[in-house]
Short mmCIF file of C-alpha atoms in Angstrom, two decimals:
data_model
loop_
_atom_site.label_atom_id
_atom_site.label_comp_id
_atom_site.label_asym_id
_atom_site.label_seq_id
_atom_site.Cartn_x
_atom_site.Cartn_y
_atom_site.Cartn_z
CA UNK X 191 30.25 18.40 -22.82
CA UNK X 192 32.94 16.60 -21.02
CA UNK X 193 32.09 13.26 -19.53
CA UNK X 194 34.97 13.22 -17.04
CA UNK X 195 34.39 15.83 -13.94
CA UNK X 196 36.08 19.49 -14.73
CA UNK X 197 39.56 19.10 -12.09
CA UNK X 198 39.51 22.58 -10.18
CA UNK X 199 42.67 21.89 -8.74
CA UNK X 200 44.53 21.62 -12.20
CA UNK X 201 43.23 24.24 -13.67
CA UNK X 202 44.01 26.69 -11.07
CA UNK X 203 47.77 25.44 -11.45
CA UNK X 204 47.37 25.88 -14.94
CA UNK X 205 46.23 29.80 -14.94
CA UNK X 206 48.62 30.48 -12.11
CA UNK X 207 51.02 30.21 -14.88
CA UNK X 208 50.17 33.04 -16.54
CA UNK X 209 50.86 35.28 -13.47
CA UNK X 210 54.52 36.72 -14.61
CA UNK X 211 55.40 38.52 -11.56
CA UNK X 212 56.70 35.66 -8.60
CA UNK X 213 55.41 38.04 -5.74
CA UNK X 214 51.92 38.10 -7.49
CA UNK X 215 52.29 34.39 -8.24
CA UNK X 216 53.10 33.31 -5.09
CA UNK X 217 50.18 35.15 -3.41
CA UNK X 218 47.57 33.75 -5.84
CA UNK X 219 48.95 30.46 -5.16
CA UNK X 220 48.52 31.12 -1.28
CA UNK X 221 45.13 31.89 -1.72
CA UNK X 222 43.53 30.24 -4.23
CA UNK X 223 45.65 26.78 -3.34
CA UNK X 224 45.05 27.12 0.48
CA UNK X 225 41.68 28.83 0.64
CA UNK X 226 39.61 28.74 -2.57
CA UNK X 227 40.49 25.34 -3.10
CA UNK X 228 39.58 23.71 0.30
CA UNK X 229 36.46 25.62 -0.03
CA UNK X 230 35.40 23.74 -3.34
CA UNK X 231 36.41 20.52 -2.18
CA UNK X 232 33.93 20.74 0.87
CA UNK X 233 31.12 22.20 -1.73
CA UNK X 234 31.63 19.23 -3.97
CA UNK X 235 31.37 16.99 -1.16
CA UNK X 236 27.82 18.59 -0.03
CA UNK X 237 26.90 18.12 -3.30
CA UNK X 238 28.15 14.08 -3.87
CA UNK X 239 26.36 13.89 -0.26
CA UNK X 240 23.27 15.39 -1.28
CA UNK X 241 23.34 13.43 -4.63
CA UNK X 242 23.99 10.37 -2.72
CA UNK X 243 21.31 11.34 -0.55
CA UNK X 244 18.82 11.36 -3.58
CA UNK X 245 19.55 8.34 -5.33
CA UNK X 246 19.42 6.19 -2.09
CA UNK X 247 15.71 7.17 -1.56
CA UNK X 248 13.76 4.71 -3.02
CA UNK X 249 9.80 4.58 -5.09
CA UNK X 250 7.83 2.27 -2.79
CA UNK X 251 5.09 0.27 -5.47
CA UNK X 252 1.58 1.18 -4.18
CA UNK X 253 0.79 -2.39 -3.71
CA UNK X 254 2.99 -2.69 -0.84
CA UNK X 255 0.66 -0.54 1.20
CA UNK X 256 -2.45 -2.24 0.23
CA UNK X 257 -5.43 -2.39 2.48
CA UNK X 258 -7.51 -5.32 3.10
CA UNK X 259 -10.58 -6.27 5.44
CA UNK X 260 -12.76 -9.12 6.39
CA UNK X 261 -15.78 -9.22 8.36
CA UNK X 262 -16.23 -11.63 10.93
CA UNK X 263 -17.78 -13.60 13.77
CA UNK X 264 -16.26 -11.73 16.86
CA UNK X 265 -16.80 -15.71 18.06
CA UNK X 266 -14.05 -16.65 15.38
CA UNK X 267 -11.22 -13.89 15.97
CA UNK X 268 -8.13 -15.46 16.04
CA UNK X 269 -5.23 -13.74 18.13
CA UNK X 270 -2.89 -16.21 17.02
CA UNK X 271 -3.31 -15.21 12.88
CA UNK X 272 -1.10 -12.57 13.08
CA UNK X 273 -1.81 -10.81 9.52
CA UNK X 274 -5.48 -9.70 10.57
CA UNK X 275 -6.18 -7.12 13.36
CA UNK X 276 -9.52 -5.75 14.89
CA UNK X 277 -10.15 -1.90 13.44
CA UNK X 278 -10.40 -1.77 16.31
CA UNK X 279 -9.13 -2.84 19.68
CA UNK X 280 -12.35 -2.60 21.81
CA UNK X 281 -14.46 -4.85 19.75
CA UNK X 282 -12.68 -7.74 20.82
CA UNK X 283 -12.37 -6.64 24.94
CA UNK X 284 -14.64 -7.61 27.19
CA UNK X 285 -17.04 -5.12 29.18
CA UNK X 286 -16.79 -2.25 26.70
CA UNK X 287 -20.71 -1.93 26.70
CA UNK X 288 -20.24 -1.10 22.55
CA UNK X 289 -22.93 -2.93 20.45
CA UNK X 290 -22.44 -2.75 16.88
CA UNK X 291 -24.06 -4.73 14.28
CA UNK X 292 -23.57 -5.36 9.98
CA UNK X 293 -26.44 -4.78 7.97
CA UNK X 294 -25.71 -6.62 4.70
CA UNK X 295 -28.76 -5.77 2.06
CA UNK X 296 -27.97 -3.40 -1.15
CA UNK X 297 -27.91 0.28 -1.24
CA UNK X 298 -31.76 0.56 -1.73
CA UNK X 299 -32.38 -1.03 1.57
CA UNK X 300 -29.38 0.77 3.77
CA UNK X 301 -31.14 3.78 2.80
CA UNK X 302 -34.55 2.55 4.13
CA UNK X 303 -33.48 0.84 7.15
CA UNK X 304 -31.50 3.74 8.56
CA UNK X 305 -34.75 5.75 8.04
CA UNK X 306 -36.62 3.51 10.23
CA UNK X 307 -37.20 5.99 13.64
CA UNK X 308 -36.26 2.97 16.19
CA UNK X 309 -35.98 -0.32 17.34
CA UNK X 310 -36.47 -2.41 20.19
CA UNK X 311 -34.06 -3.96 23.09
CA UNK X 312 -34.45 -5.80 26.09
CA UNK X 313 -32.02 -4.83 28.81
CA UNK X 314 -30.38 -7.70 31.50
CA UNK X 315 -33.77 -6.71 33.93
CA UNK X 316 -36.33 -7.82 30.85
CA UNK X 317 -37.28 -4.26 30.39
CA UNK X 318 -38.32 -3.16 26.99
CA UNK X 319 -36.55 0.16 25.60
CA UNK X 320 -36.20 1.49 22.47
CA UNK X 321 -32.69 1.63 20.22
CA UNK X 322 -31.37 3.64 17.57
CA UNK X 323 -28.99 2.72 15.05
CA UNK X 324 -25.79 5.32 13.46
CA UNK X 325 -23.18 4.83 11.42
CA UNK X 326 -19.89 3.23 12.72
CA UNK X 327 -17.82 6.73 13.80
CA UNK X 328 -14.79 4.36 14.76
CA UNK X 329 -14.43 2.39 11.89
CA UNK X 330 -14.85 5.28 9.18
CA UNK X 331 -12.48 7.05 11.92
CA UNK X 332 -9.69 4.73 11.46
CA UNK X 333 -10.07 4.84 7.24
CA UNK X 334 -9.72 8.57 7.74
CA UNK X 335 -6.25 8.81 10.15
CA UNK X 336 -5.49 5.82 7.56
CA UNK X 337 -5.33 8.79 4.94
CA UNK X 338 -3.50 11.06 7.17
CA UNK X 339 -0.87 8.20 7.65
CA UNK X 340 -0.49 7.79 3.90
CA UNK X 341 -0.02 11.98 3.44
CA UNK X 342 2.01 12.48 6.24
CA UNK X 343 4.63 9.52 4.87
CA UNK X 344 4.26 10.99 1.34
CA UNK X 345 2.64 7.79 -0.03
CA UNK X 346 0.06 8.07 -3.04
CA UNK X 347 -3.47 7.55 -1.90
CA UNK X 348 -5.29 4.17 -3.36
CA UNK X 349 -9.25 4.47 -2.49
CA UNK X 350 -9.38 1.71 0.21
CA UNK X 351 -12.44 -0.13 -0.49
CA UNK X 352 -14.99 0.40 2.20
CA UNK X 353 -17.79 -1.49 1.44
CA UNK X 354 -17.88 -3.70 4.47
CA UNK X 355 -17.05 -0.36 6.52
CA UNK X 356 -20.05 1.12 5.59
CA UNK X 357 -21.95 -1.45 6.60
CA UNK X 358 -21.43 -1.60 10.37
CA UNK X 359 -23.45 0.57 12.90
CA UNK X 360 -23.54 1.40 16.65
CA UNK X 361 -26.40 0.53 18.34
CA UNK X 362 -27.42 2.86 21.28
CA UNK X 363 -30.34 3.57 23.66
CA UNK X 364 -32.72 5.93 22.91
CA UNK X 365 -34.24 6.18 26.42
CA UNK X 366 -33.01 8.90 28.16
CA UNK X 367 -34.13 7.50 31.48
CA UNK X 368 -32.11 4.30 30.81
CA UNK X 369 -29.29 6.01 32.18
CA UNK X 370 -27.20 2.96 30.33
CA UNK X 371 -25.98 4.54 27.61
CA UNK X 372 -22.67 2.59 26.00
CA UNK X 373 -23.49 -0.07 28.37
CA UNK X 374 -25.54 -2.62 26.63
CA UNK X 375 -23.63 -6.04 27.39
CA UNK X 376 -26.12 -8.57 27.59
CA UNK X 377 -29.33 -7.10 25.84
CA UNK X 378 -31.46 -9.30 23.39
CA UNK X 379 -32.03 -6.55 20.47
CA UNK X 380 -34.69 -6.88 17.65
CA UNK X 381 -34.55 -5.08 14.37
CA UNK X 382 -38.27 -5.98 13.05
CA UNK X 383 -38.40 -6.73 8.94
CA UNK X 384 -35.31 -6.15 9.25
CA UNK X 385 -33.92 -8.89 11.17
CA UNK X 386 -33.05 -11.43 8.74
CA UNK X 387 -30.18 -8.81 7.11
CA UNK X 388 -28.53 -7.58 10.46
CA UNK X 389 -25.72 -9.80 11.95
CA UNK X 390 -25.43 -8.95 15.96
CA UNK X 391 -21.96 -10.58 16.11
CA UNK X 392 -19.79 -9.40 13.49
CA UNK X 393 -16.56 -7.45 13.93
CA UNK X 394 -14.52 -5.91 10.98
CA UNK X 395 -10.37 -6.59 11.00
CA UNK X 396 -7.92 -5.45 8.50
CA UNK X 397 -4.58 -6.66 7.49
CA UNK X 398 -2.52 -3.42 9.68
CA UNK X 399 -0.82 -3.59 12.32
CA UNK X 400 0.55 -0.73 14.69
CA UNK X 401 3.41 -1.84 16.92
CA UNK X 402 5.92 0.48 18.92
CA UNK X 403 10.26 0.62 18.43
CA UNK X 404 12.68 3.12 20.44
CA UNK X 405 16.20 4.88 20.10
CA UNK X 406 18.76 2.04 20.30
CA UNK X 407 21.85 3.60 18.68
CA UNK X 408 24.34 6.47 20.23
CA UNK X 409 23.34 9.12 17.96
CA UNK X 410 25.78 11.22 16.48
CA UNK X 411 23.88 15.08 15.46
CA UNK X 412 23.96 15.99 11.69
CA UNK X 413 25.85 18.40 10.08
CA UNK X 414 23.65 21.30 11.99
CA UNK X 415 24.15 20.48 15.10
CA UNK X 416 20.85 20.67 15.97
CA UNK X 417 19.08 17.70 13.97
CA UNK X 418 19.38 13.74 14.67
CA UNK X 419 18.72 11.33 12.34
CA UNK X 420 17.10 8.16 13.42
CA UNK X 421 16.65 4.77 11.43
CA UNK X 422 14.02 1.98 11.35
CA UNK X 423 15.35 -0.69 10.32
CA UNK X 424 13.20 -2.84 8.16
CA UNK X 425 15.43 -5.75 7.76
CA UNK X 426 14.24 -6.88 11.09
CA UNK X 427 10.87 -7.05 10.24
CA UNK X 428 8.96 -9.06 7.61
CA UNK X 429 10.24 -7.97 3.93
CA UNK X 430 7.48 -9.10 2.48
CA UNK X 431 5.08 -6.15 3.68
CA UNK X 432 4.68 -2.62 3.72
CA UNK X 433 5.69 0.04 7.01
CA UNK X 434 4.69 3.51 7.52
CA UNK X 435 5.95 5.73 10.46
CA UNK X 436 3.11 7.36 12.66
CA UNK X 437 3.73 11.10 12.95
CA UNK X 438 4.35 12.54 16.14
CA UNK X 439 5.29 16.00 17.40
CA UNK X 440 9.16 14.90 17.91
CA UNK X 441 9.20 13.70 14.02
CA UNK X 442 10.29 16.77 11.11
CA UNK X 443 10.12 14.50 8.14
CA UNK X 444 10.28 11.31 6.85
CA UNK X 445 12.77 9.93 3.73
CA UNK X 446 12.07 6.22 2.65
CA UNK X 447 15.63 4.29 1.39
CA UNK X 448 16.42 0.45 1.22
CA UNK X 449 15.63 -1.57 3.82
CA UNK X 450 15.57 1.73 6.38
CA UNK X 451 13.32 4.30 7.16
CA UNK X 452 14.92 8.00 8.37
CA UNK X 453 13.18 10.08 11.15
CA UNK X 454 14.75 13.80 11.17
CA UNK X 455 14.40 15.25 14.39
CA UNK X 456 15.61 17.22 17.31
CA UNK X 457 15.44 14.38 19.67
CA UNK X 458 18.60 12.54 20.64
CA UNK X 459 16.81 9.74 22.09
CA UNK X 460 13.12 8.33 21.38
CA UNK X 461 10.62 5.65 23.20
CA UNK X 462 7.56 4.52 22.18
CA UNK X 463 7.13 6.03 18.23
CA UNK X 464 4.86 4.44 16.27
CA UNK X 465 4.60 2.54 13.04
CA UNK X 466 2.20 0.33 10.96
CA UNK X 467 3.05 -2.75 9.31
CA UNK X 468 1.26 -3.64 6.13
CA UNK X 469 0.84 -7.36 5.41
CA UNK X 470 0.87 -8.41 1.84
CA UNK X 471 -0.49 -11.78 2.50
CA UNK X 472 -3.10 -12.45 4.53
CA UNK X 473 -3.64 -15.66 6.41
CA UNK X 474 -7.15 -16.89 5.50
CA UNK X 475 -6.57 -20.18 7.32
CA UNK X 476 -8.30 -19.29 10.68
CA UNK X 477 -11.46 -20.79 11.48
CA UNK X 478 -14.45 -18.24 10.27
CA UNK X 479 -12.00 -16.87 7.99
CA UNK X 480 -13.70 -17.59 4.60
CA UNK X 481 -15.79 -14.52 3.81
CA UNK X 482 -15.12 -11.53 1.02
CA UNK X 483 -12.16 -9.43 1.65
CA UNK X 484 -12.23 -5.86 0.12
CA UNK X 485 -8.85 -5.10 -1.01
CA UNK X 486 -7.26 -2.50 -3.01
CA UNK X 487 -3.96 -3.66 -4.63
CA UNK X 488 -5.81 -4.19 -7.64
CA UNK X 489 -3.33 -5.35 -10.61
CA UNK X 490 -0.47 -3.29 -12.15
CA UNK X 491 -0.58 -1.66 -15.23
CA UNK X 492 1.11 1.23 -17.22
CA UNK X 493 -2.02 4.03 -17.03
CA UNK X 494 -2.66 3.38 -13.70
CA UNK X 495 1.15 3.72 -12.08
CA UNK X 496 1.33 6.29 -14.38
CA UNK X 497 -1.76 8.36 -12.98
CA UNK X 498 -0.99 7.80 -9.62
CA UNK X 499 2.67 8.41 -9.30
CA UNK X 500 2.93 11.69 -11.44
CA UNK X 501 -0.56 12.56 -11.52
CA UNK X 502 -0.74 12.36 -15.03
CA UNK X 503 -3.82 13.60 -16.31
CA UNK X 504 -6.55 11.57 -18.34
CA UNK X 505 -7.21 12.10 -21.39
CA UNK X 506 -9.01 8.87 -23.41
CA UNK X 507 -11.64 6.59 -22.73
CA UNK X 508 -8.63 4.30 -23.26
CA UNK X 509 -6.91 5.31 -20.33
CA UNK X 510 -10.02 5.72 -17.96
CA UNK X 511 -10.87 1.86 -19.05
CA UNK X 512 -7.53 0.28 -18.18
CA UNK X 513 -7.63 2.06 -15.16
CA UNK X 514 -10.85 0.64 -14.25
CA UNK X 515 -8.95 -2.89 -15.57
CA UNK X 516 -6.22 -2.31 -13.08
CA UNK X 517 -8.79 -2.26 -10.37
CA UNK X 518 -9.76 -6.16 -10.12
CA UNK X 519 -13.45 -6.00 -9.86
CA UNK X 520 -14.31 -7.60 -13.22
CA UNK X 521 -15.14 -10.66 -11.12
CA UNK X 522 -18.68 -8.71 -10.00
CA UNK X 523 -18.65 -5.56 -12.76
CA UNK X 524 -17.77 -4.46 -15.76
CA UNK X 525 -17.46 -1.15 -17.38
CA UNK X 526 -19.23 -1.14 -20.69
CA UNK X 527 -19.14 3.14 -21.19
CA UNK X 528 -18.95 6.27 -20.02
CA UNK X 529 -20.11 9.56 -21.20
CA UNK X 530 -20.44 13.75 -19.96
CA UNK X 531 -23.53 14.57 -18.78
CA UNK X 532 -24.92 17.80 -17.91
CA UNK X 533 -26.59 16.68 -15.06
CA UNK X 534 -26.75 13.53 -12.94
CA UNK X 535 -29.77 10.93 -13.35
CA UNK X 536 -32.17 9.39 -11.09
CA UNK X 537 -30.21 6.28 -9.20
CA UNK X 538 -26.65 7.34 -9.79
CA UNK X 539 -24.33 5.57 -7.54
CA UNK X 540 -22.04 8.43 -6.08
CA UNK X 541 -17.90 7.87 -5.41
CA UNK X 542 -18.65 8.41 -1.94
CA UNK X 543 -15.86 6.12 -0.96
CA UNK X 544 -13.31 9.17 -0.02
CA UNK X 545 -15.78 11.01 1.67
CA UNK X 546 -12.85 12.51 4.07
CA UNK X 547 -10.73 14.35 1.30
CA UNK X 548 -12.20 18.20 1.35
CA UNK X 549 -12.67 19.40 -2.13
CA UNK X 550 -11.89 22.70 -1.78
CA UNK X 551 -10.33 24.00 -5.34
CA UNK X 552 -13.16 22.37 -7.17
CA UNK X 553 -16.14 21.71 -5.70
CA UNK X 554 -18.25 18.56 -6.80
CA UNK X 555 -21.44 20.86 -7.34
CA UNK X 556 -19.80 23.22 -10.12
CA UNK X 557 -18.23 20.38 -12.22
CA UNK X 558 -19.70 18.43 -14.83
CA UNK X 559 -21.33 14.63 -14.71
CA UNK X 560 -18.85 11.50 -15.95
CA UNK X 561 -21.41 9.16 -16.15
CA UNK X 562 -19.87 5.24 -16.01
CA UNK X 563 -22.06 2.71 -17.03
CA UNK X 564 -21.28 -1.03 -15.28
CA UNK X 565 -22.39 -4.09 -16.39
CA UNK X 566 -23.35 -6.58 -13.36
CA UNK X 567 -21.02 -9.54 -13.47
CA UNK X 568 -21.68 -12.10 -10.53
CA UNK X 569 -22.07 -12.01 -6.76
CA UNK X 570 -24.78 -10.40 -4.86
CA UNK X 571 -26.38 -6.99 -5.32
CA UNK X 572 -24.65 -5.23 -2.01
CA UNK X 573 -21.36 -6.93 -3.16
CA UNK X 574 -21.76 -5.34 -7.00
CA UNK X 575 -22.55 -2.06 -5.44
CA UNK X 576 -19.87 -1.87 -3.14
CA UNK X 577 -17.46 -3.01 -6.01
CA UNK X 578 -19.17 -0.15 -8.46
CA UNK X 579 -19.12 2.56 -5.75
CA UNK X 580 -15.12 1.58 -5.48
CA UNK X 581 -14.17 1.92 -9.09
CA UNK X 582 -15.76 5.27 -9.81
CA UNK X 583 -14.34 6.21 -6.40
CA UNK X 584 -10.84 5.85 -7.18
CA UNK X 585 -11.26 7.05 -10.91
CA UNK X 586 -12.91 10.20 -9.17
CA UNK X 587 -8.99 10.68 -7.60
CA UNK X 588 -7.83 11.08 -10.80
CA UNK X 589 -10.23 13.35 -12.30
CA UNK X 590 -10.35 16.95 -10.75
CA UNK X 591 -12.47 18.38 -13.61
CA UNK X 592 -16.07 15.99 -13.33
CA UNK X 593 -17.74 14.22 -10.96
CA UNK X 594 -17.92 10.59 -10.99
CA UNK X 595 -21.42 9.04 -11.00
CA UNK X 596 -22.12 5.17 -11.75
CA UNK X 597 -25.38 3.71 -13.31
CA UNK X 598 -25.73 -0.38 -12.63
CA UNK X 599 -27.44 -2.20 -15.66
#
């Protein structure tokens, strides 16, 4: 094949000279010159556009969009650290009347204390009423639209860790004739044998932040007629971290290229869209700041870009341990085996961590059992858990044919 691009032009010169008749040749050349040819010269351009087009859209690494949180004293928020933000907004407003609280035993004793029928309370008058406790619907709310964010930008899902997410629950009245319910500034709650593993004060912030940008060129329509295309600029913003475009009625798609995100649409002029910005370093400076962050960027390697970005299927123990590598949670476990069982055993730890995503092609119950077997490391038993239920979770992405389990020895 030719390396230099075939010249259209030339070679319809070239066969017009084998037209022997002048009348005939002089027609051709009318048409072909004048017509055909202007014709080709707009279809090449389409295509150089389009190929232009192409190469100008860019892979974003999956680290960029990595998710971090940190549970802390609401007491200790900081609004001036501005690389952590409340999940959200309301826990850190006043007169919201939402009591939430962080239960931080292991998995054993989650499991028994949200079996336990109620607690007590003591209301602003001194009455006595009774309480019951529910998982967080906010919080595993926002890790959910998180997931819809990530789709609807055509980013690869990583399994944000939600350990710490888990672990917060509302607190609500269970008296009917309290006629207070989401109203409970002020009481004095008390959780029993419980009471030494449930923090009243804690509040759960992650490292995303949502801010708002409008229209501010004279846009010119595309090609169509009918279509604008509108730019977000990134090089005004920090180019250290990671931005995603909220989806909105008014938005068609979405094409990621250096320094710019495009918006088709069929709106000439825009206010108030919506984006995220995700920071890539935290600022763990702030007073109160010092706890365990959950992250996901884990560390880079060949398997695990590799399964993520083409969905590349997995076929060694090889592979499925330098995925689990890539993770980062050697610090509190280690995988020491897996192995196909028929069925799963007694005290299996389940990769429960994307709960949200609807199995629908194959369901969990008519797969087989990938059993991983983790070795404890260091750190307490709710942290090892959390950090076992988060591997197996994200292998479990990768793996449409079993289901993940883990076993803790």
């Amino acid at each position: 094949m030719q390396d230099q691009d075939f010249d259209v032009e030339a070679y319809i010169k070239m066969r017009l000279t084998e037209i022997s008749d002048t009348d005939e040749r002089n027609v051709a050349k009318e048409v072909l010159l004048k017509g055909l040819l202007p014709a080709v010269r707009a279809l090449e351009e389409c295509y150089r556009s389009l190929e232009e087009r192409i190469r100008g859209e860019v892979e974003i690494p999956g680290s960029r969009f990595a998710v971090y949180t940190i549970a802390i004293r609401k007491k200790d928020y900081d609004p001036t650290n501005r690389t952590w933000f409340p999940v959200c907004r309301e826990d850190v407003q006043e007169g919201t009347g939402c009591r939430r609280i962080y239960f931080r035993g292991s998995a054993r004793e989650k499991r028994d204390f949200e079996k336990a029928s109620c607690f007590s309370a003591m209301d602003t008058e001194g009455n006595t009423l009774r309480i019951g406790i529910r998982r967080s619907e906010d919080y595993r709310g926002a890790i959910e639209s998180l997931y819809r964010l990530f789709v609807y930008n055509r980013i690869p899902w990583r399994t944000v860790n939600t350990g710490d997410v888990e672990r917060f629950y509302d607190v609500y009245p269970l008296d009917e004739e309290s006629g207070v319910e989401g109203c409970m500034d002020g009481w004095s709650l008390s959780f029993g044998e419980w009471e030494g593993l449930v923090d009243q004060d804690r509040i759960l912030l992650w490292n995303l932040e949502p801010f708002s940008f409008r229209c501010m060129k004279f846009m010119v329509p595309c090609l169509d007629g009918k279509h604008y295309e509108h730019e977000l600029n990134l090089g005004d913003y920090d180019p250290d971290s990671g931005y995603m475009v909220e989806g909105n009625e008014d938005i068609l798609s979405i094409r990621y290229e250096k320094d710019r995100i495009l918006m088709t649409s069929f709106q000439e002029t825009f206010e108030d869209w919506r984006a995220w910005r995700f920071n890539g370093h935290p600022d763990m400076e702030s007073h109160g700041y010092g706890g365990r962050v959950l992250g996901n960027a884990g560390k880079e390697n060949f398997a695990g870009h590799l399964a993520e970005r083409y969905g590349q299927g997995i076929h060694s123990r090889t592979e499925i341990f330098r995925i689990v590598e890539g993770l980062g949670v050697e610090e509190w476990v280690r995988l020491v085996d897996c192995q196909v069982r028929e069925r799963e055993r007694d005290g299996s730890f389940q990769a429960d961590m994307n709960r949200f995503i609807r199995e629908e092609i194959f369901p969990m119950e008519t797969r087989r059992v990938l059993e991983f077997t983790f070795e404890r490391q260091g750190g307490t038993e709710a942290c090892v858990e959390d950090m076992l239920r988060y591997a197996i979770s994200q292998v479990q992405l990768l793996l449409d044919e079993y289901k993940c389990v883990g076993i803790l020895i």
